[in-house]
Amino acid sequence: MQGKLYTTTKRSFIQGDLLVTDLNMKKSKAIYWASGIVSICGIIFEVLFGAAGSYLLGDGVKQYTLTISLFLTGMGIGASVSEKVTKNLILSFVWIEYSIGMLAGFSTFVLFGVTAFLSSGMDAFFLYFITLVVGGLTGVELPILIRKANEIGVTVQKSTARVLFSDYAGGLIGGLLFVYLFRPQFGLVKTAFIVAIINVVIALWILIYFKKEIITFKRHLIAGIIILFVLVLGVLFGEKTAFMFEQKLYKDPIIYNEQTDYQQVILTKEQGDLRLFLDGQLQFSSEDEYRYHEVLVHTPMATSSSKNKVLVLGGGDGLALRELQKYDEVESMTLVDLDPRVTEIGKTNHELTSLNKDAFQDDRVEIINTDAFQFLKKDQTLYDVILVDLPDPNNESLNKLYTLEFYQLLRNHLRPSGSIMIQATSPTFATEVYWSIDKTVQAANLYTDNLHVDIPSFGDWGFVLAKREEVQLDNADISVDTKFLTNEVLQGLTTFGKDIDQEITDDKGNEVALDVNTLIRPSLIEKYEKAWRSY
């Protein structure tokens, strides 16, 4: 009898231990899943802040570097602070997620408001501050989860390794989700709210899973539901409100707004003036764009002995193609633009097709959507005229299109006696940048001549004309119909005032040595940012 009682009691103890062990395993798995999912959210917020900084503040490499550095610094601070969290680990984790949800969820929404309504510089301060704070909160998460996993019976070595594995694996997934799903499908504002909701849902799940350990469970549950409701409202209405903030960044009403895989495309229009902005940078105004495009196109066409094959790098709006259509002798026009959505808008948007006169419908036009640098490396064609109609070198991706290596590729694709025309930013506002571009072109064994034209919407704007032989503008003849450019005007565009010529001096009157911009030493970005900081 005693033996049976002993056996039964022993079996009960064993079954009880198995139940406890099974329960602890389930709890530990919940912790690992939670760590993986919040890590996905963390990496999304990290790159989201970099993308927002790149869009609003420019220089993508700089903004990503600063935001990632600040986020990691914040995580380090948070990990250090987490040592003081020794009690109520589950509640601590829950409220950290609630806090991340509210702060990170409203981050880009508030950032657009700060940019629209507060003074210059406050947007950068806010972005860097919120990055540091959210990074700090993220840094507290993992140590708490590791400690909790250890508390329920998992060894420190196993709990640390498993939570860190979930964290690192989640980081990879988060990066891929941001690039291929969230940014292109939801944009910056809605993405922040959606990911914040995930944080709060995980907090609620962990709260419910461990509710037996929490005396005031209902109070924290209600708080989480309220926060979740606020974030859902953010998803539904936040982007519309942020659009109103963004509207304040532009002089005229926005009539088209799209976030492509590469950039933000915005069209504005007021009293007939159509304007295109890419990532906040003005590309043209319909009131005066003809001044820019006539100089860009007709100058090299007038100085090239042949006009059969023309290459246009950039120019996805179709306005350069419109000017090229005036030449019957042109047999082919190859347009290379990275963003397929820009060329599609140029082909289909009524406002743009009216302005470019349906240039993309010309049978001579071939559109290639790829990176201009990579295109030149692979293409074997020689061209009579090459037009470089690319955005200014305000980030690393664009800077490579203003390097010695790029201009050497241009030279190798240019027929003898052909011409290259390069838009080269403003010699008035960015004098050192302009003449550095000119020096870099010359370093590619090309002869150059320099032109600048007044464009009311832009200001004074510069171009570099390049050839394999000495440039002879004196004999250039503008043979097609134009609104602005004449032979006499063209000669006048080559004259530069003393304050913007290539003899550049510093504040002390010392001559400034110009650098050749290369892939290895991209000196142009810093000069560009410094030059345009005051404008």
Coordinates of C-alpha atoms in Angstrom, one line a residue:
M1 CA 0.0 0.0 0.0
Q2 CA 2.8 2.4 1.0
G3 CA 4.6 1.4 -2.2
K4 CA 1.6 2.2 -4.4
L5 CA 1.2 5.5 -2.5
Y6 CA 4.9 6.3 -3.0
T7 CA 4.8 5.4 -6.7
T8 CA 1.6 7.5 -7.2
T9 CA 3.1 10.5 -5.4
K10 CA 6.4 10.2 -7.3
R11 CA 4.5 10.0 -10.6
S12 CA 2.5 13.1 -9.6
F13 CA 5.7 15.0 -8.9
I14 CA 7.2 13.9 -12.2
Q15 CA 4.0 14.9 -14.1
G16 CA 4.1 18.3 -12.2
D17 CA 7.7 18.9 -13.1
L18 CA 6.9 18.0 -16.8
L19 CA 4.0 20.4 -16.8
V20 CA 6.2 23.2 -15.3
T21 CA 9.0 22.4 -17.8
D22 CA 6.5 22.4 -20.7
L23 CA 5.0 25.7 -19.5
N24 CA 8.5 27.3 -19.2
M25 CA 9.4 26.1 -22.7
K26 CA 6.3 27.8 -24.1
K27 CA 7.1 31.0 -22.2
S28 CA 10.7 30.9 -23.4
K29 CA 9.5 30.4 -27.0
A30 CA 7.1 33.4 -26.6
I31 CA 10.1 35.5 -25.5
Y32 CA 12.2 34.4 -28.5
W33 CA 9.3 35.2 -30.9
A34 CA 8.8 38.5 -29.3
S35 CA 12.5 39.4 -29.5
G36 CA 12.6 38.5 -33.2
I37 CA 9.5 40.5 -34.1
V38 CA 10.5 43.7 -32.1
S39 CA 13.9 43.4 -33.7
I40 CA 12.2 43.5 -37.1
C41 CA 10.4 46.7 -36.0
G42 CA 13.7 48.1 -34.6
I43 CA 15.6 47.8 -37.8
I44 CA 12.7 49.2 -39.8
F45 CA 12.6 52.3 -37.6
E46 CA 16.4 52.6 -37.9
V47 CA 16.4 52.7 -41.7
L48 CA 13.1 54.7 -41.8
F49 CA 14.8 57.5 -39.9
G50 CA 17.7 57.4 -42.4
A51 CA 15.2 57.5 -45.3
A52 CA 13.3 60.4 -43.8
G53 CA 16.6 62.3 -43.2
S54 CA 17.7 61.7 -46.8
Y55 CA 14.4 63.0 -48.2
L56 CA 14.1 66.1 -46.0
L57 CA 17.7 67.0 -45.3
G58 CA 19.5 65.6 -48.4
D59 CA 22.9 63.7 -48.7
G60 CA 21.6 60.2 -48.2
V61 CA 24.9 58.7 -47.1
K62 CA 25.4 61.4 -44.4
Q63 CA 21.8 61.0 -43.0
Y64 CA 21.9 57.2 -43.0
T65 CA 25.4 57.3 -41.3
L66 CA 24.2 59.7 -38.6
T67 CA 20.9 58.0 -37.9
I68 CA 22.3 54.5 -37.8
S69 CA 25.2 55.7 -35.6
L70 CA 22.8 57.5 -33.2
F71 CA 20.4 54.5 -33.1
L72 CA 23.2 52.2 -32.2
T73 CA 24.5 54.6 -29.6
G74 CA 21.0 54.8 -28.2
M75 CA 20.9 51.0 -28.0
G76 CA 24.2 51.0 -26.1
I77 CA 22.8 53.6 -23.6
G78 CA 19.6 51.6 -23.3
A79 CA 21.5 48.3 -22.7
S80 CA 23.4 50.0 -19.9
V81 CA 20.3 51.5 -18.3
S82 CA 18.6 48.1 -18.5
E83 CA 20.8 46.9 -15.6
K84 CA 18.7 48.9 -13.2
V85 CA 15.5 47.0 -14.4
T86 CA 15.4 44.0 -12.1
K87 CA 11.7 43.7 -11.1
N88 CA 8.5 43.5 -13.1
L89 CA 10.4 42.5 -16.2
I90 CA 7.3 41.7 -18.3
L91 CA 5.6 45.0 -17.4
S92 CA 8.9 46.8 -18.1
F93 CA 9.0 45.2 -21.6
V94 CA 5.3 46.0 -22.2
W95 CA 5.7 49.7 -21.4
I96 CA 8.9 50.0 -23.4
E97 CA 7.0 48.7 -26.4
Y98 CA 4.1 51.1 -25.7
S99 CA 6.6 54.0 -25.6
I100 CA 8.3 52.9 -28.8
G101 CA 4.9 52.6 -30.4
M102 CA 3.9 56.2 -29.5
L103 CA 7.3 57.9 -30.1
A104 CA 8.4 56.0 -33.3
G105 CA 4.8 55.8 -34.6
F106 CA 4.4 59.6 -34.7
S107 CA 8.1 60.3 -35.5
T108 CA 7.9 60.9 -39.3
F109 CA 4.4 62.5 -38.9
V110 CA 5.8 65.1 -36.5
L111 CA 9.0 65.5 -38.5
F112 CA 7.0 66.7 -41.5
G113 CA 5.2 69.1 -39.2
V114 CA 8.5 70.4 -37.7
T115 CA 9.9 70.9 -41.2
A116 CA 6.8 72.8 -42.4
F117 CA 6.3 75.1 -39.4
L118 CA 9.5 75.5 -37.5
S119 CA 12.8 77.2 -38.3
S120 CA 15.5 75.6 -40.4
G121 CA 17.6 73.2 -38.4
M122 CA 14.9 72.1 -36.0
D123 CA 13.9 69.2 -38.3
A124 CA 17.5 67.8 -38.1
F125 CA 17.5 68.3 -34.4
F126 CA 14.2 66.5 -34.0
L127 CA 15.2 63.6 -36.3
Y128 CA 18.5 63.0 -34.4
F129 CA 16.8 63.3 -31.0
I130 CA 14.0 60.9 -31.8
T131 CA 16.5 58.5 -33.3
L132 CA 18.6 58.5 -30.2
V133 CA 15.6 58.0 -27.9
V134 CA 14.0 55.2 -29.9
G135 CA 17.4 53.5 -30.2
G136 CA 17.7 53.8 -26.4
L137 CA 14.3 52.2 -25.8
T138 CA 15.2 49.4 -28.3
G139 CA 18.5 48.8 -26.4
V140 CA 16.5 48.1 -23.2
E141 CA 14.4 45.4 -24.8
L142 CA 16.8 42.6 -25.3
P143 CA 18.5 42.6 -21.9
I144 CA 15.1 42.4 -20.3
L145 CA 14.0 39.5 -22.4
I146 CA 17.3 37.7 -21.8
R147 CA 16.8 38.2 -18.1
K148 CA 13.3 37.0 -18.2
A149 CA 14.2 33.9 -20.2
N150 CA 16.9 33.1 -17.5
E151 CA 14.3 33.8 -14.8
I152 CA 12.0 31.1 -16.0
G153 CA 14.7 28.5 -16.1
V154 CA 16.7 28.8 -19.3
T155 CA 20.4 29.0 -18.7
V156 CA 22.1 32.4 -19.2
Q157 CA 24.1 31.1 -22.1
K158 CA 21.1 29.6 -23.9
S159 CA 18.8 32.6 -23.3
T160 CA 21.4 35.1 -24.5
A161 CA 22.3 33.1 -27.6
R162 CA 18.7 32.4 -28.6
V163 CA 17.4 36.0 -28.0
L164 CA 20.4 37.4 -29.9
F165 CA 19.8 35.0 -32.8
S166 CA 16.2 36.1 -32.9
D167 CA 17.3 39.7 -32.8
Y168 CA 19.9 39.4 -35.6
A169 CA 17.6 37.3 -37.8
G170 CA 14.8 39.8 -37.2
G171 CA 17.1 42.6 -38.3
L172 CA 17.7 41.0 -41.7
I173 CA 14.0 40.5 -42.2
G174 CA 13.2 44.0 -41.1
G175 CA 15.6 45.5 -43.6
L176 CA 14.2 43.5 -46.5
L177 CA 10.6 44.3 -45.5
F178 CA 11.4 48.1 -45.5
V179 CA 13.0 48.1 -48.9
Y180 CA 10.6 45.9 -50.7
L181 CA 7.3 46.3 -48.9
F182 CA 6.9 49.2 -46.5
R183 CA 8.6 52.1 -48.2
P184 CA 7.3 51.6 -51.7
Q185 CA 3.8 50.5 -50.6
F186 CA 3.1 52.7 -47.6
G187 CA 5.5 55.6 -47.6
L188 CA 7.3 57.1 -44.7
V189 CA 4.4 58.3 -42.5
K190 CA 2.1 55.3 -42.8
T191 CA 5.0 52.8 -42.4
A192 CA 5.9 54.4 -39.0
F193 CA 2.4 53.9 -37.7
I194 CA 2.0 50.4 -39.0
V195 CA 5.3 49.2 -37.5
A196 CA 4.4 50.9 -34.2
I197 CA 1.2 49.0 -34.2
I198 CA 3.2 45.7 -34.4
N199 CA 5.3 46.8 -31.4
V200 CA 2.1 47.4 -29.4
V201 CA 0.4 44.2 -30.5
I202 CA 3.5 42.2 -29.4
A203 CA 3.4 44.0 -26.0
L204 CA -0.3 43.1 -25.6
W205 CA 0.4 39.5 -26.6
I206 CA 3.2 39.2 -24.0
L207 CA 1.0 41.0 -21.4
I208 CA -1.8 38.5 -22.0
Y209 CA 0.5 35.5 -22.1
F210 CA 2.1 36.4 -18.7
K211 CA -1.1 37.9 -17.2
K212 CA -1.0 35.5 -14.2
E213 CA 2.2 37.3 -13.0
I214 CA 0.6 40.7 -13.2
I215 CA -1.7 41.9 -10.5
T216 CA -2.8 45.1 -12.3
F217 CA -3.3 43.3 -15.6
K218 CA -6.5 45.0 -16.7
R219 CA -5.1 48.5 -16.2
H220 CA -2.1 47.8 -18.5
L221 CA -4.3 46.1 -21.0
I222 CA -6.6 49.1 -21.3
A223 CA -3.7 51.4 -21.7
G224 CA -2.3 49.3 -24.5
I225 CA -5.7 49.2 -26.3
I226 CA -6.0 53.0 -26.1
I227 CA -2.5 53.4 -27.6
L228 CA -3.3 50.9 -30.3
F229 CA -6.5 52.8 -31.1
V230 CA -4.5 56.1 -31.4
L231 CA -2.0 54.4 -33.8
V232 CA -4.8 53.0 -35.9
L233 CA -6.1 56.5 -36.3
G234 CA -2.6 57.5 -37.3
V235 CA -2.6 54.9 -40.1
L236 CA -6.0 56.1 -41.3
F237 CA -5.5 59.9 -41.1
G238 CA -1.8 60.6 -40.4
E239 CA -0.6 60.5 -44.0
K240 CA -3.4 62.9 -45.2
T241 CA -2.4 65.4 -42.4
A242 CA 1.3 65.0 -43.2
F243 CA 0.5 65.7 -46.8
M244 CA -0.9 69.1 -45.7
F245 CA 2.4 69.7 -43.8
E246 CA 4.3 68.8 -47.0
Q247 CA 2.1 71.1 -49.0
K248 CA 3.6 74.0 -47.0
L249 CA 7.1 73.0 -48.2
Y250 CA 6.0 73.9 -51.7
K251 CA 4.9 77.3 -53.0
D252 CA 2.1 75.9 -55.3
P253 CA -0.6 73.3 -54.8
I254 CA 0.5 69.7 -55.3
I255 CA -1.3 68.0 -58.2
Y256 CA 0.7 64.7 -58.2
N257 CA 2.6 62.9 -55.5
E258 CA 4.2 59.5 -55.7
Q259 CA 6.9 57.7 -53.8
T260 CA 8.7 55.5 -56.3
D261 CA 11.3 52.9 -55.5
Y262 CA 13.9 55.6 -55.9
Q263 CA 12.5 59.0 -55.0
Q264 CA 9.6 61.2 -54.1
V265 CA 8.0 62.6 -57.3
I266 CA 5.9 65.7 -56.9
L267 CA 4.2 67.9 -59.5
T268 CA 2.8 71.3 -58.4
K269 CA 0.8 73.8 -60.5
E270 CA -0.4 77.3 -59.9
Q271 CA -1.7 79.8 -62.5
G272 CA -0.3 77.6 -65.3
D273 CA 3.2 77.2 -63.8
L274 CA 3.9 73.5 -63.7
R275 CA 6.9 72.4 -61.5
L276 CA 8.5 69.0 -61.0
F277 CA 10.3 68.1 -57.7
L278 CA 12.4 65.0 -57.1
D279 CA 13.0 64.4 -53.4
G280 CA 12.1 68.0 -52.7
Q281 CA 14.5 69.4 -55.3
L282 CA 13.1 71.6 -58.1
Q283 CA 13.8 70.1 -61.6
F284 CA 12.0 72.6 -63.7
S285 CA 9.3 75.4 -63.9
S286 CA 7.2 75.4 -67.1
E287 CA 7.5 79.2 -67.1
D288 CA 11.2 79.2 -67.9
E289 CA 12.4 75.7 -68.5
Y290 CA 12.9 76.4 -72.2
R291 CA 15.9 78.6 -71.3
Y292 CA 17.6 75.6 -69.6
H293 CA 16.7 73.0 -72.2
E294 CA 17.5 75.2 -75.2
V295 CA 21.0 75.8 -73.9
L296 CA 21.4 72.1 -72.8
V297 CA 20.4 70.7 -76.2
H298 CA 21.1 73.2 -79.0
T299 CA 24.6 74.2 -77.9
P300 CA 26.1 70.7 -78.4
M301 CA 23.9 70.1 -81.4
A302 CA 25.4 73.3 -83.0
T303 CA 28.9 72.3 -82.2
S304 CA 28.8 68.6 -83.4
S305 CA 29.7 67.8 -87.0
S306 CA 27.1 65.0 -87.0
K307 CA 23.7 64.6 -85.2
N308 CA 22.7 61.1 -86.1
K309 CA 22.9 59.4 -82.7
V310 CA 22.1 61.2 -79.5
L311 CA 22.3 59.9 -75.9
V312 CA 20.4 61.6 -73.1
L313 CA 21.4 60.7 -69.5
G314 CA 18.5 61.7 -67.2
G315 CA 15.8 63.9 -68.7
G316 CA 13.0 61.5 -67.8
D317 CA 10.5 64.4 -68.1
G318 CA 11.0 64.4 -71.9
L319 CA 11.8 68.1 -72.2
A320 CA 15.2 67.5 -73.7
L321 CA 13.7 65.1 -76.1
R322 CA 11.2 67.8 -77.2
E323 CA 14.1 70.0 -78.3
L324 CA 15.9 67.2 -80.0
Q325 CA 12.8 66.4 -82.1
K326 CA 13.4 69.7 -83.9
Y327 CA 16.3 68.0 -85.8
D328 CA 15.3 65.9 -88.8
E329 CA 18.8 64.5 -89.1
V330 CA 18.6 62.8 -85.7
E331 CA 18.2 59.1 -86.3
S332 CA 18.0 57.8 -82.8
M333 CA 17.5 59.3 -79.3
T334 CA 18.5 57.0 -76.4
L335 CA 17.2 58.2 -73.1
V336 CA 18.7 56.5 -69.9
D337 CA 16.9 57.3 -66.7
L338 CA 17.1 55.2 -63.5
D339 CA 13.5 55.5 -62.4
P340 CA 11.0 53.9 -64.7
R341 CA 8.1 55.7 -62.9
V342 CA 9.5 59.1 -63.9
T343 CA 9.7 58.2 -67.6
E344 CA 6.2 56.6 -67.3
I345 CA 4.9 59.8 -65.8
G346 CA 6.6 61.7 -68.6
K347 CA 4.8 59.5 -71.2
T348 CA 1.3 59.5 -69.6
N349 CA 0.8 62.5 -67.3
H350 CA -1.4 65.0 -69.2
E351 CA 0.4 68.0 -67.7
L352 CA 3.8 66.7 -68.7
T353 CA 2.8 65.4 -72.2
S354 CA 1.4 68.8 -73.0
L355 CA 4.7 70.4 -72.0
N356 CA 7.0 67.9 -73.7
K357 CA 4.8 67.7 -76.8
D358 CA 4.4 63.9 -76.5
A359 CA 8.2 63.5 -77.0
F360 CA 8.2 59.9 -75.9
Q361 CA 5.9 58.9 -78.8
D362 CA 8.6 59.7 -81.3
D363 CA 9.7 56.4 -83.0
R364 CA 13.3 57.5 -82.8
V365 CA 13.2 57.4 -78.9
E366 CA 14.5 54.4 -77.0
I367 CA 14.0 54.4 -73.2
I368 CA 16.4 52.5 -71.0
N369 CA 15.7 52.5 -67.3
T370 CA 19.0 51.8 -65.6
D371 CA 21.8 53.5 -63.8
A372 CA 23.7 55.8 -66.2
F373 CA 27.2 54.7 -64.9
Q374 CA 26.4 51.0 -65.4
F375 CA 24.8 51.7 -68.8
L376 CA 28.0 53.4 -70.0
K377 CA 30.2 50.5 -68.7
K378 CA 28.2 48.0 -70.8
D379 CA 27.1 49.9 -73.8
Q380 CA 29.4 49.8 -76.9
T381 CA 27.7 52.5 -79.0
L382 CA 29.4 55.7 -80.1
Y383 CA 27.3 58.9 -80.0
D384 CA 27.5 62.2 -81.9
V385 CA 25.9 64.1 -79.0
I386 CA 25.6 63.3 -75.3
L387 CA 23.4 65.3 -73.0
V388 CA 24.0 64.9 -69.3
D389 CA 20.8 66.1 -67.7
L390 CA 21.2 64.7 -64.2
P391 CA 20.3 66.1 -60.7
D392 CA 23.0 67.9 -58.8
P393 CA 25.6 65.8 -56.9
N394 CA 24.0 66.1 -53.4
N395 CA 24.5 62.4 -52.4
E396 CA 26.9 59.5 -53.1
S397 CA 24.7 57.9 -55.8
L398 CA 24.6 61.1 -57.8
N399 CA 28.2 62.1 -57.0
K400 CA 29.5 59.1 -59.0
L401 CA 27.9 60.7 -62.1
Y402 CA 30.2 63.7 -61.6
T403 CA 33.5 61.8 -61.2
L404 CA 36.6 61.5 -63.4
E405 CA 35.7 57.8 -64.0
F406 CA 32.2 58.8 -65.3
Y407 CA 33.6 61.5 -67.6
Q408 CA 36.1 59.0 -69.0
L409 CA 33.2 56.7 -69.9
L410 CA 31.5 59.6 -71.6
R411 CA 34.6 60.4 -73.6
N412 CA 34.9 56.8 -74.7
H413 CA 31.4 56.9 -76.1
L414 CA 31.8 60.1 -78.0
R415 CA 32.5 60.2 -81.7
P416 CA 35.4 62.4 -82.9
S417 CA 34.1 65.9 -83.5
G418 CA 31.0 65.1 -81.3
S419 CA 29.9 67.2 -78.3
I420 CA 28.9 66.5 -74.7
M421 CA 26.8 69.0 -72.7
I422 CA 26.8 68.7 -68.9
Q423 CA 24.5 70.5 -66.5
A424 CA 26.8 71.6 -63.7
T425 CA 24.8 73.4 -61.0
S426 CA 25.0 77.2 -60.4
P427 CA 28.4 79.0 -60.8
T428 CA 27.0 81.8 -58.7
F429 CA 25.6 79.9 -55.7
A430 CA 28.1 77.0 -55.9
T431 CA 31.2 78.5 -57.6
E432 CA 33.7 76.0 -56.4
V433 CA 31.5 73.1 -57.3
Y434 CA 31.0 74.3 -60.8
W435 CA 34.7 74.8 -61.6
S436 CA 35.6 71.6 -59.9
I437 CA 33.2 69.8 -62.3
D438 CA 34.9 71.6 -65.1
K439 CA 38.4 70.6 -63.9
T440 CA 37.2 67.0 -63.5
V441 CA 35.9 66.9 -67.1
Q442 CA 39.2 68.3 -68.3
A443 CA 41.1 65.6 -66.4
A444 CA 39.2 63.0 -68.6
N445 CA 41.3 64.4 -71.5
L446 CA 38.4 66.5 -72.8
Y447 CA 38.5 70.1 -73.9
T448 CA 35.8 72.3 -72.3
D449 CA 34.0 75.6 -72.7
N450 CA 31.8 77.1 -70.0
L451 CA 28.4 78.7 -70.2
H452 CA 25.8 80.0 -67.8
V453 CA 22.3 81.3 -68.2
D454 CA 19.8 83.1 -66.0
I455 CA 16.8 81.0 -65.3
P456 CA 14.3 82.9 -63.0
S457 CA 13.1 79.8 -61.2
F458 CA 16.6 78.5 -60.6
G459 CA 18.8 81.6 -60.7
D460 CA 22.1 81.6 -62.6
W461 CA 22.8 78.1 -63.9
G462 CA 26.0 76.6 -65.4
F463 CA 26.9 74.1 -68.1
V464 CA 30.1 72.5 -69.3
L465 CA 30.5 71.8 -73.0
A466 CA 33.1 69.1 -73.7
K467 CA 34.7 67.8 -76.9
R468 CA 37.7 65.6 -77.9
E469 CA 39.2 68.6 -79.7
E470 CA 39.3 72.4 -79.0
V471 CA 35.9 73.9 -78.6
Q472 CA 34.9 76.5 -81.3
L473 CA 31.7 78.3 -80.3
D474 CA 32.4 81.2 -82.6
N475 CA 31.1 79.2 -85.6
A476 CA 28.1 77.7 -83.8
D477 CA 24.8 78.2 -85.6
I478 CA 21.4 77.6 -84.0
S479 CA 19.5 76.3 -87.0
V480 CA 16.2 75.4 -85.4
D481 CA 13.3 77.4 -84.0
T482 CA 13.8 78.6 -80.4
K483 CA 12.1 80.9 -77.8
F484 CA 15.3 82.2 -76.2
L485 CA 18.6 81.0 -77.6
T486 CA 20.2 82.8 -80.6
N487 CA 23.7 82.8 -82.0
E488 CA 24.4 86.2 -80.4
V489 CA 22.9 85.1 -77.0
L490 CA 25.0 81.9 -77.1
Q491 CA 28.3 83.9 -77.4
G492 CA 27.2 86.0 -74.4
L493 CA 26.6 83.0 -72.2
T494 CA 30.4 82.2 -72.2
T495 CA 31.2 85.4 -70.2
F496 CA 31.6 85.1 -66.5
G497 CA 31.8 87.9 -63.9
K498 CA 34.9 88.3 -61.9
D499 CA 33.1 87.1 -58.7
I500 CA 32.3 83.7 -60.2
D501 CA 35.2 83.0 -62.6
Q502 CA 37.5 80.1 -62.0
E503 CA 40.1 82.2 -60.0
I504 CA 38.4 81.3 -56.7
T505 CA 39.7 82.8 -53.5
D506 CA 38.9 82.3 -49.9
D507 CA 37.9 84.9 -47.3
K508 CA 41.6 85.9 -46.9
G509 CA 42.1 86.4 -50.6
N510 CA 44.1 83.2 -51.1
E511 CA 43.5 81.2 -54.3
V512 CA 41.5 78.0 -53.7
A513 CA 43.0 74.8 -55.3
L514 CA 40.3 72.8 -57.1
D515 CA 40.2 69.1 -56.7
V516 CA 39.4 66.4 -59.3
N517 CA 36.3 64.5 -58.1
T518 CA 36.8 60.7 -58.2
L519 CA 35.0 57.7 -56.9
I520 CA 37.8 57.1 -54.3
R521 CA 37.9 60.7 -53.2
P522 CA 34.4 62.2 -53.6
S523 CA 35.2 65.8 -52.7
L524 CA 32.2 67.3 -54.5
I525 CA 29.5 66.3 -52.0
E526 CA 30.9 68.3 -49.1
K527 CA 31.6 71.4 -51.3
Y528 CA 28.0 71.2 -52.7
E529 CA 26.4 70.9 -49.3
K530 CA 28.5 73.8 -47.9
A531 CA 27.8 76.0 -51.0
W532 CA 24.0 75.5 -50.9
R533 CA 23.6 75.7 -47.1
S534 CA 22.7 79.4 -47.3
Y535 CA 20.2 79.1 -50.1

